PDB file of C-alpha atoms and ligand atoms in Angstrom:
ATOM      1  CA  UNK D   1       0.000   0.000   0.000  1.00  0.00           C
ATOM      2  CA  UNK D   2       1.279   3.471  -0.855  1.00  0.00           C
ATOM      3  CA  UNK D   3       2.431   5.235   2.343  1.00  0.00           C
ATOM      4  CA  UNK D   4       0.563   8.437   1.521  1.00  0.00           C
ATOM      5  CA  UNK D   5      -2.732   6.613   1.137  1.00  0.00           C
ATOM      6  CA  UNK D   6      -2.053   4.494   4.193  1.00  0.00           C
ATOM      7  CA  UNK D   7      -1.579   7.670   6.243  1.00  0.00           C
ATOM      8  CA  UNK D   8      -4.740   9.128   4.728  1.00  0.00           C
ATOM      9  CA  UNK D   9      -6.770   6.070   5.738  1.00  0.00           C
ATOM     10  CA  UNK D  10      -5.222   5.933   9.214  1.00  0.00           C
ATOM     11  CA  UNK D  11      -5.930   9.622   9.774  1.00  0.00           C
ATOM     12  CA  UNK D  12      -9.607   9.142   8.943  1.00  0.00           C
ATOM     13  CA  UNK D  13      -9.710   6.069  11.184  1.00  0.00           C
ATOM     14  CA  UNK D  14      -8.105   7.816  14.160  1.00  0.00           C
ATOM     15  CA  UNK D  15      -9.897  11.143  13.629  1.00  0.00           C
ATOM     16  CA  UNK D  16     -13.180  10.264  11.940  1.00  0.00           C
ATOM     17  CA  UNK D  17     -14.958  13.253  10.406  1.00  0.00           C
ATOM     18  CA  UNK D  18     -18.657  13.688  11.102  1.00  0.00           C
ATOM     19  CA  UNK D  19     -18.735  10.988  13.775  1.00  0.00           C
ATOM     20  CA  UNK D  20     -21.641  11.136  16.211  1.00  0.00           C
ATOM     21  CA  UNK D  21     -25.373  11.719  16.128  1.00  0.00           C
ATOM     22  CA  UNK D  22     -27.723  14.500  15.040  1.00  0.00           C
ATOM     23  CA  UNK D  23     -30.926  15.298  16.866  1.00  0.00           C
ATOM     24  CA  UNK D  24     -33.176  16.256  15.330  1.00  0.00           C
ATOM     25  CA  UNK D  25     -32.499  14.648  11.963  1.00  0.00           C
ATOM     26  CA  UNK D  26     -34.615  14.054   8.857  1.00  0.00           C
ATOM     27  CA  UNK D  27     -33.247  10.701   7.710  1.00  0.00           C
ATOM     28  CA  UNK D  28     -31.631   7.735   9.417  1.00  0.00           C
ATOM     29  CA  UNK D  29     -30.476   4.216   8.660  1.00  0.00           C
ATOM     30  CA  UNK D  30     -28.703   1.452  10.479  1.00  0.00           C
ATOM     31  CA  UNK D  31     -27.044  -1.660   9.149  1.00  0.00           C
ATOM     32  CA  UNK D  32     -24.262  -4.120   9.765  1.00  0.00           C
ATOM     33  CA  UNK D  33     -21.624  -6.120   7.967  1.00  0.00           C
ATOM     34  CA  UNK D  34     -22.862  -9.738   8.094  1.00  0.00           C
ATOM     35  CA  UNK D  35     -19.280 -11.010   7.779  1.00  0.00           C
ATOM     36  CA  UNK D  36     -18.148  -9.550  11.117  1.00  0.00           C
ATOM     37  CA  UNK D  37     -21.209  -8.072  12.858  1.00  0.00           C
ATOM     38  CA  UNK D  38     -19.821  -4.528  12.911  1.00  0.00           C
ATOM     39  CA  UNK D  39     -22.570  -1.907  12.816  1.00  0.00           C
ATOM     40  CA  UNK D  40     -22.977   1.616  11.477  1.00  0.00           C
ATOM     41  CA  UNK D  41     -25.812   4.097  11.781  1.00  0.00           C
ATOM     42  CA  UNK D  42     -26.296   7.480  10.156  1.00  0.00           C
ATOM     43  CA  UNK D  43     -28.335  10.612  10.822  1.00  0.00           C
ATOM     44  CA  UNK D  44     -28.874  13.145   8.031  1.00  0.00           C
ATOM     45  CA  UNK D  45     -30.363  16.640   7.975  1.00  0.00           C
ATOM     46  CA  UNK D  46     -31.769  17.696   4.599  1.00  0.00           C
ATOM     47  CA  UNK D  47     -32.151  21.296   3.509  1.00  0.00           C
ATOM     48  CA  UNK D  48     -33.222  22.547   0.090  1.00  0.00           C
ATOM     49  CA  UNK D  49     -32.860  19.048  -1.345  1.00  0.00           C
ATOM     50  CA  UNK D  50     -29.248  18.677  -0.237  1.00  0.00           C
ATOM     51  CA  UNK D  51     -27.460  16.780   2.508  1.00  0.00           C
ATOM     52  CA  UNK D  52     -27.021  19.733   4.874  1.00  0.00           C
ATOM     53  CA  UNK D  53     -25.443  17.752   7.700  1.00  0.00           C
ATOM     54  CA  UNK D  54     -24.588  14.144   8.444  1.00  0.00           C
ATOM     55  CA  UNK D  55     -23.186  12.125  11.337  1.00  0.00           C
ATOM     56  CA  UNK D  56     -22.355   8.440  11.429  1.00  0.00           C
ATOM     57  CA  UNK D  57     -21.858   6.265  14.493  1.00  0.00           C
ATOM     58  CA  UNK D  58     -20.993   2.704  15.322  1.00  0.00           C
ATOM     59  CA  UNK D  59     -17.845   0.647  15.350  1.00  0.00           C
ATOM     60  CA  UNK D  60     -15.816  -1.375  12.959  1.00  0.00           C
ATOM     61  CA  UNK D  61     -12.394  -1.959  11.487  1.00  0.00           C
ATOM     62  CA  UNK D  62     -10.057   0.771  10.231  1.00  0.00           C
ATOM     63  CA  UNK D  63     -11.232   0.400   6.634  1.00  0.00           C
ATOM     64  CA  UNK D  64     -14.930   0.658   7.521  1.00  0.00           C
ATOM     65  CA  UNK D  65     -14.475   3.673   9.794  1.00  0.00           C
ATOM     66  CA  UNK D  66     -12.137   5.478   7.398  1.00  0.00           C
ATOM     67  CA  UNK D  67     -14.412   4.779   4.433  1.00  0.00           C
ATOM     68  CA  UNK D  68     -17.455   6.056   6.336  1.00  0.00           C
ATOM     69  CA  UNK D  69     -15.537   9.188   7.345  1.00  0.00           C
ATOM     70  CA  UNK D  70     -14.359   9.887   3.790  1.00  0.00           C
ATOM     71  CA  UNK D  71     -17.797   9.142   2.341  1.00  0.00           C
ATOM     72  CA  UNK D  72     -19.455  11.445   4.872  1.00  0.00           C
ATOM     73  CA  UNK D  73     -17.253  14.349   3.812  1.00  0.00           C
ATOM     74  CA  UNK D  74     -18.189  13.826   0.172  1.00  0.00           C
ATOM     75  CA  UNK D  75     -21.912  13.554   0.852  1.00  0.00           C
ATOM     76  CA  UNK D  76     -22.353  16.775   2.815  1.00  0.00           C
ATOM     77  CA  UNK D  77     -23.559  19.392   0.356  1.00  0.00           C
ATOM     78  CA  UNK D  78     -24.560  16.852  -2.284  1.00  0.00           C
ATOM     79  CA  UNK D  79     -28.122  16.870  -3.682  1.00  0.00           C
ATOM     80  CA  UNK D  80     -29.916  13.981  -1.961  1.00  0.00           C
ATOM     81  CA  UNK D  81     -31.008  12.514  -5.307  1.00  0.00           C
ATOM     82  CA  UNK D  82     -27.353  12.164  -6.397  1.00  0.00           C
ATOM     83  CA  UNK D  83     -26.500   9.798  -3.520  1.00  0.00           C
ATOM     84  CA  UNK D  84     -28.392   7.011  -5.307  1.00  0.00           C
ATOM     85  CA  UNK D  85     -25.877   7.209  -8.170  1.00  0.00           C
ATOM     86  CA  UNK D  86     -22.807   6.557  -6.000  1.00  0.00           C
ATOM     87  CA  UNK D  87     -21.476   3.018  -6.353  1.00  0.00           C
ATOM     88  CA  UNK D  88     -18.736   0.698  -5.094  1.00  0.00           C
ATOM     89  CA  UNK D  89     -16.165   1.980  -7.592  1.00  0.00           C
ATOM     90  CA  UNK D  90     -16.757   5.521  -6.370  1.00  0.00           C
ATOM     91  CA  UNK D  91     -15.989   4.460  -2.777  1.00  0.00           C
ATOM     92  CA  UNK D  92     -12.849   2.547  -3.785  1.00  0.00           C
ATOM     93  CA  UNK D  93     -11.681   5.582  -5.793  1.00  0.00           C
ATOM     94  CA  UNK D  94     -12.182   7.802  -2.745  1.00  0.00           C
ATOM     95  CA  UNK D  95     -10.100   5.444  -0.595  1.00  0.00           C
ATOM     96  CA  UNK D  96      -7.304   5.302  -3.151  1.00  0.00           C
ATOM     97  CA  UNK D  97      -6.132   1.833  -2.089  1.00  0.00           C
ATOM     98  CA  UNK D  98      -6.627  -1.730  -3.241  1.00  0.00           C
ATOM     99  CA  UNK D  99      -9.451  -3.428  -1.360  1.00  0.00           C
ATOM    100  CA  UNK D 100      -9.360  -7.216  -1.213  1.00  0.00           C
ATOM    101  CA  UNK D 101     -12.619  -9.106  -1.801  1.00  0.00           C
ATOM    102  CA  UNK D 102     -12.782 -10.030   1.886  1.00  0.00           C
ATOM    103  CA  UNK D 103     -12.607  -6.349   2.943  1.00  0.00           C
ATOM    104  CA  UNK D 104     -15.016  -5.087   0.300  1.00  0.00           C
ATOM    105  CA  UNK D 105     -18.048  -4.978   2.604  1.00  0.00           C
ATOM    106  CA  UNK D 106     -15.934  -3.115   5.195  1.00  0.00           C
ATOM    107  CA  UNK D 107     -15.266  -0.395   2.630  1.00  0.00           C
ATOM    108  CA  UNK D 108     -18.870  -0.240   1.423  1.00  0.00           C
ATOM    109  CA  UNK D 109     -20.758  -0.289   4.735  1.00  0.00           C
ATOM    110  CA  UNK D 110     -20.614   3.509   5.113  1.00  0.00           C
ATOM    111  CA  UNK D 111     -22.084   4.213   1.686  1.00  0.00           C
ATOM    112  CA  UNK D 112     -24.632   1.429   2.249  1.00  0.00           C
ATOM    113  CA  UNK D 113     -26.115   3.121   5.316  1.00  0.00           C
ATOM    114  CA  UNK D 114     -25.895   6.611   3.816  1.00  0.00           C
ATOM    115  CA  UNK D 115     -27.562   5.420   0.616  1.00  0.00           C
ATOM    116  CA  UNK D 116     -30.151   3.550   2.662  1.00  0.00           C
ATOM    117  CA  UNK D 117     -31.034   6.710   4.561  1.00  0.00           C
ATOM    118  CA  UNK D 118     -31.424   8.802   1.409  1.00  0.00           C
ATOM    119  CA  UNK D 119     -33.059   6.252  -0.907  1.00  0.00           C
ATOM    120  CA  UNK D 120     -34.468   3.422   1.223  1.00  0.00           C
ATOM    121  CA  UNK D 121     -32.356   1.026  -0.862  1.00  0.00           C
ATOM    122  CA  UNK D 122     -31.037  -1.656   1.512  1.00  0.00           C
ATOM    123  CA  UNK D 123     -28.856  -3.388  -1.087  1.00  0.00           C
ATOM    124  CA  UNK D 124     -25.052  -3.368  -1.041  1.00  0.00           C
ATOM    125  CA  UNK D 125     -23.486  -0.846  -3.431  1.00  0.00           C
ATOM    126  CA  UNK D 126     -22.175  -2.617  -6.562  1.00  0.00           C
TER     127      UNK D 126
HETATM  128 FE1  FES P 201     -16.084  -5.456  10.428  1.00  0.00          FE
HETATM  129 FE2  FES P 201     -14.471  -4.465   8.630  1.00  0.00          FE
HETATM  130  S1  FES P 201     -14.101  -6.193   9.910  1.00  0.00           S
HETATM  131  S2  FES P 201     -16.477  -3.801   9.091  1.00  0.00           S
END
């Protein structure tokens, strides 16, 4: 793994952005990775059709927490309807590292819950 990207992932893991809860919130979702049992939840505030604020909470491995942190930064400010168009490749691009098949759900759990909250789609991003 490239050192720069490793540091980037570790920084998001150790200092997750937008971690916590929002009350009140307009949208929420909660899900888990069936391979390990780790869970993530998300609260979202919507204003003028955009993700105005977002917080995620829960626990998981470094990849899942870093990916959720990075994804949360990208989603804030985005039109809610555009979240449905984000897919697995988009997440992997944001991470900038190779993700093995066994860690794929770790990387995608954050987008899964954020997409679930905004679209009601409970499927895994593909
Ligand atoms: Fe549980 Fe990665 S090992 S989310």
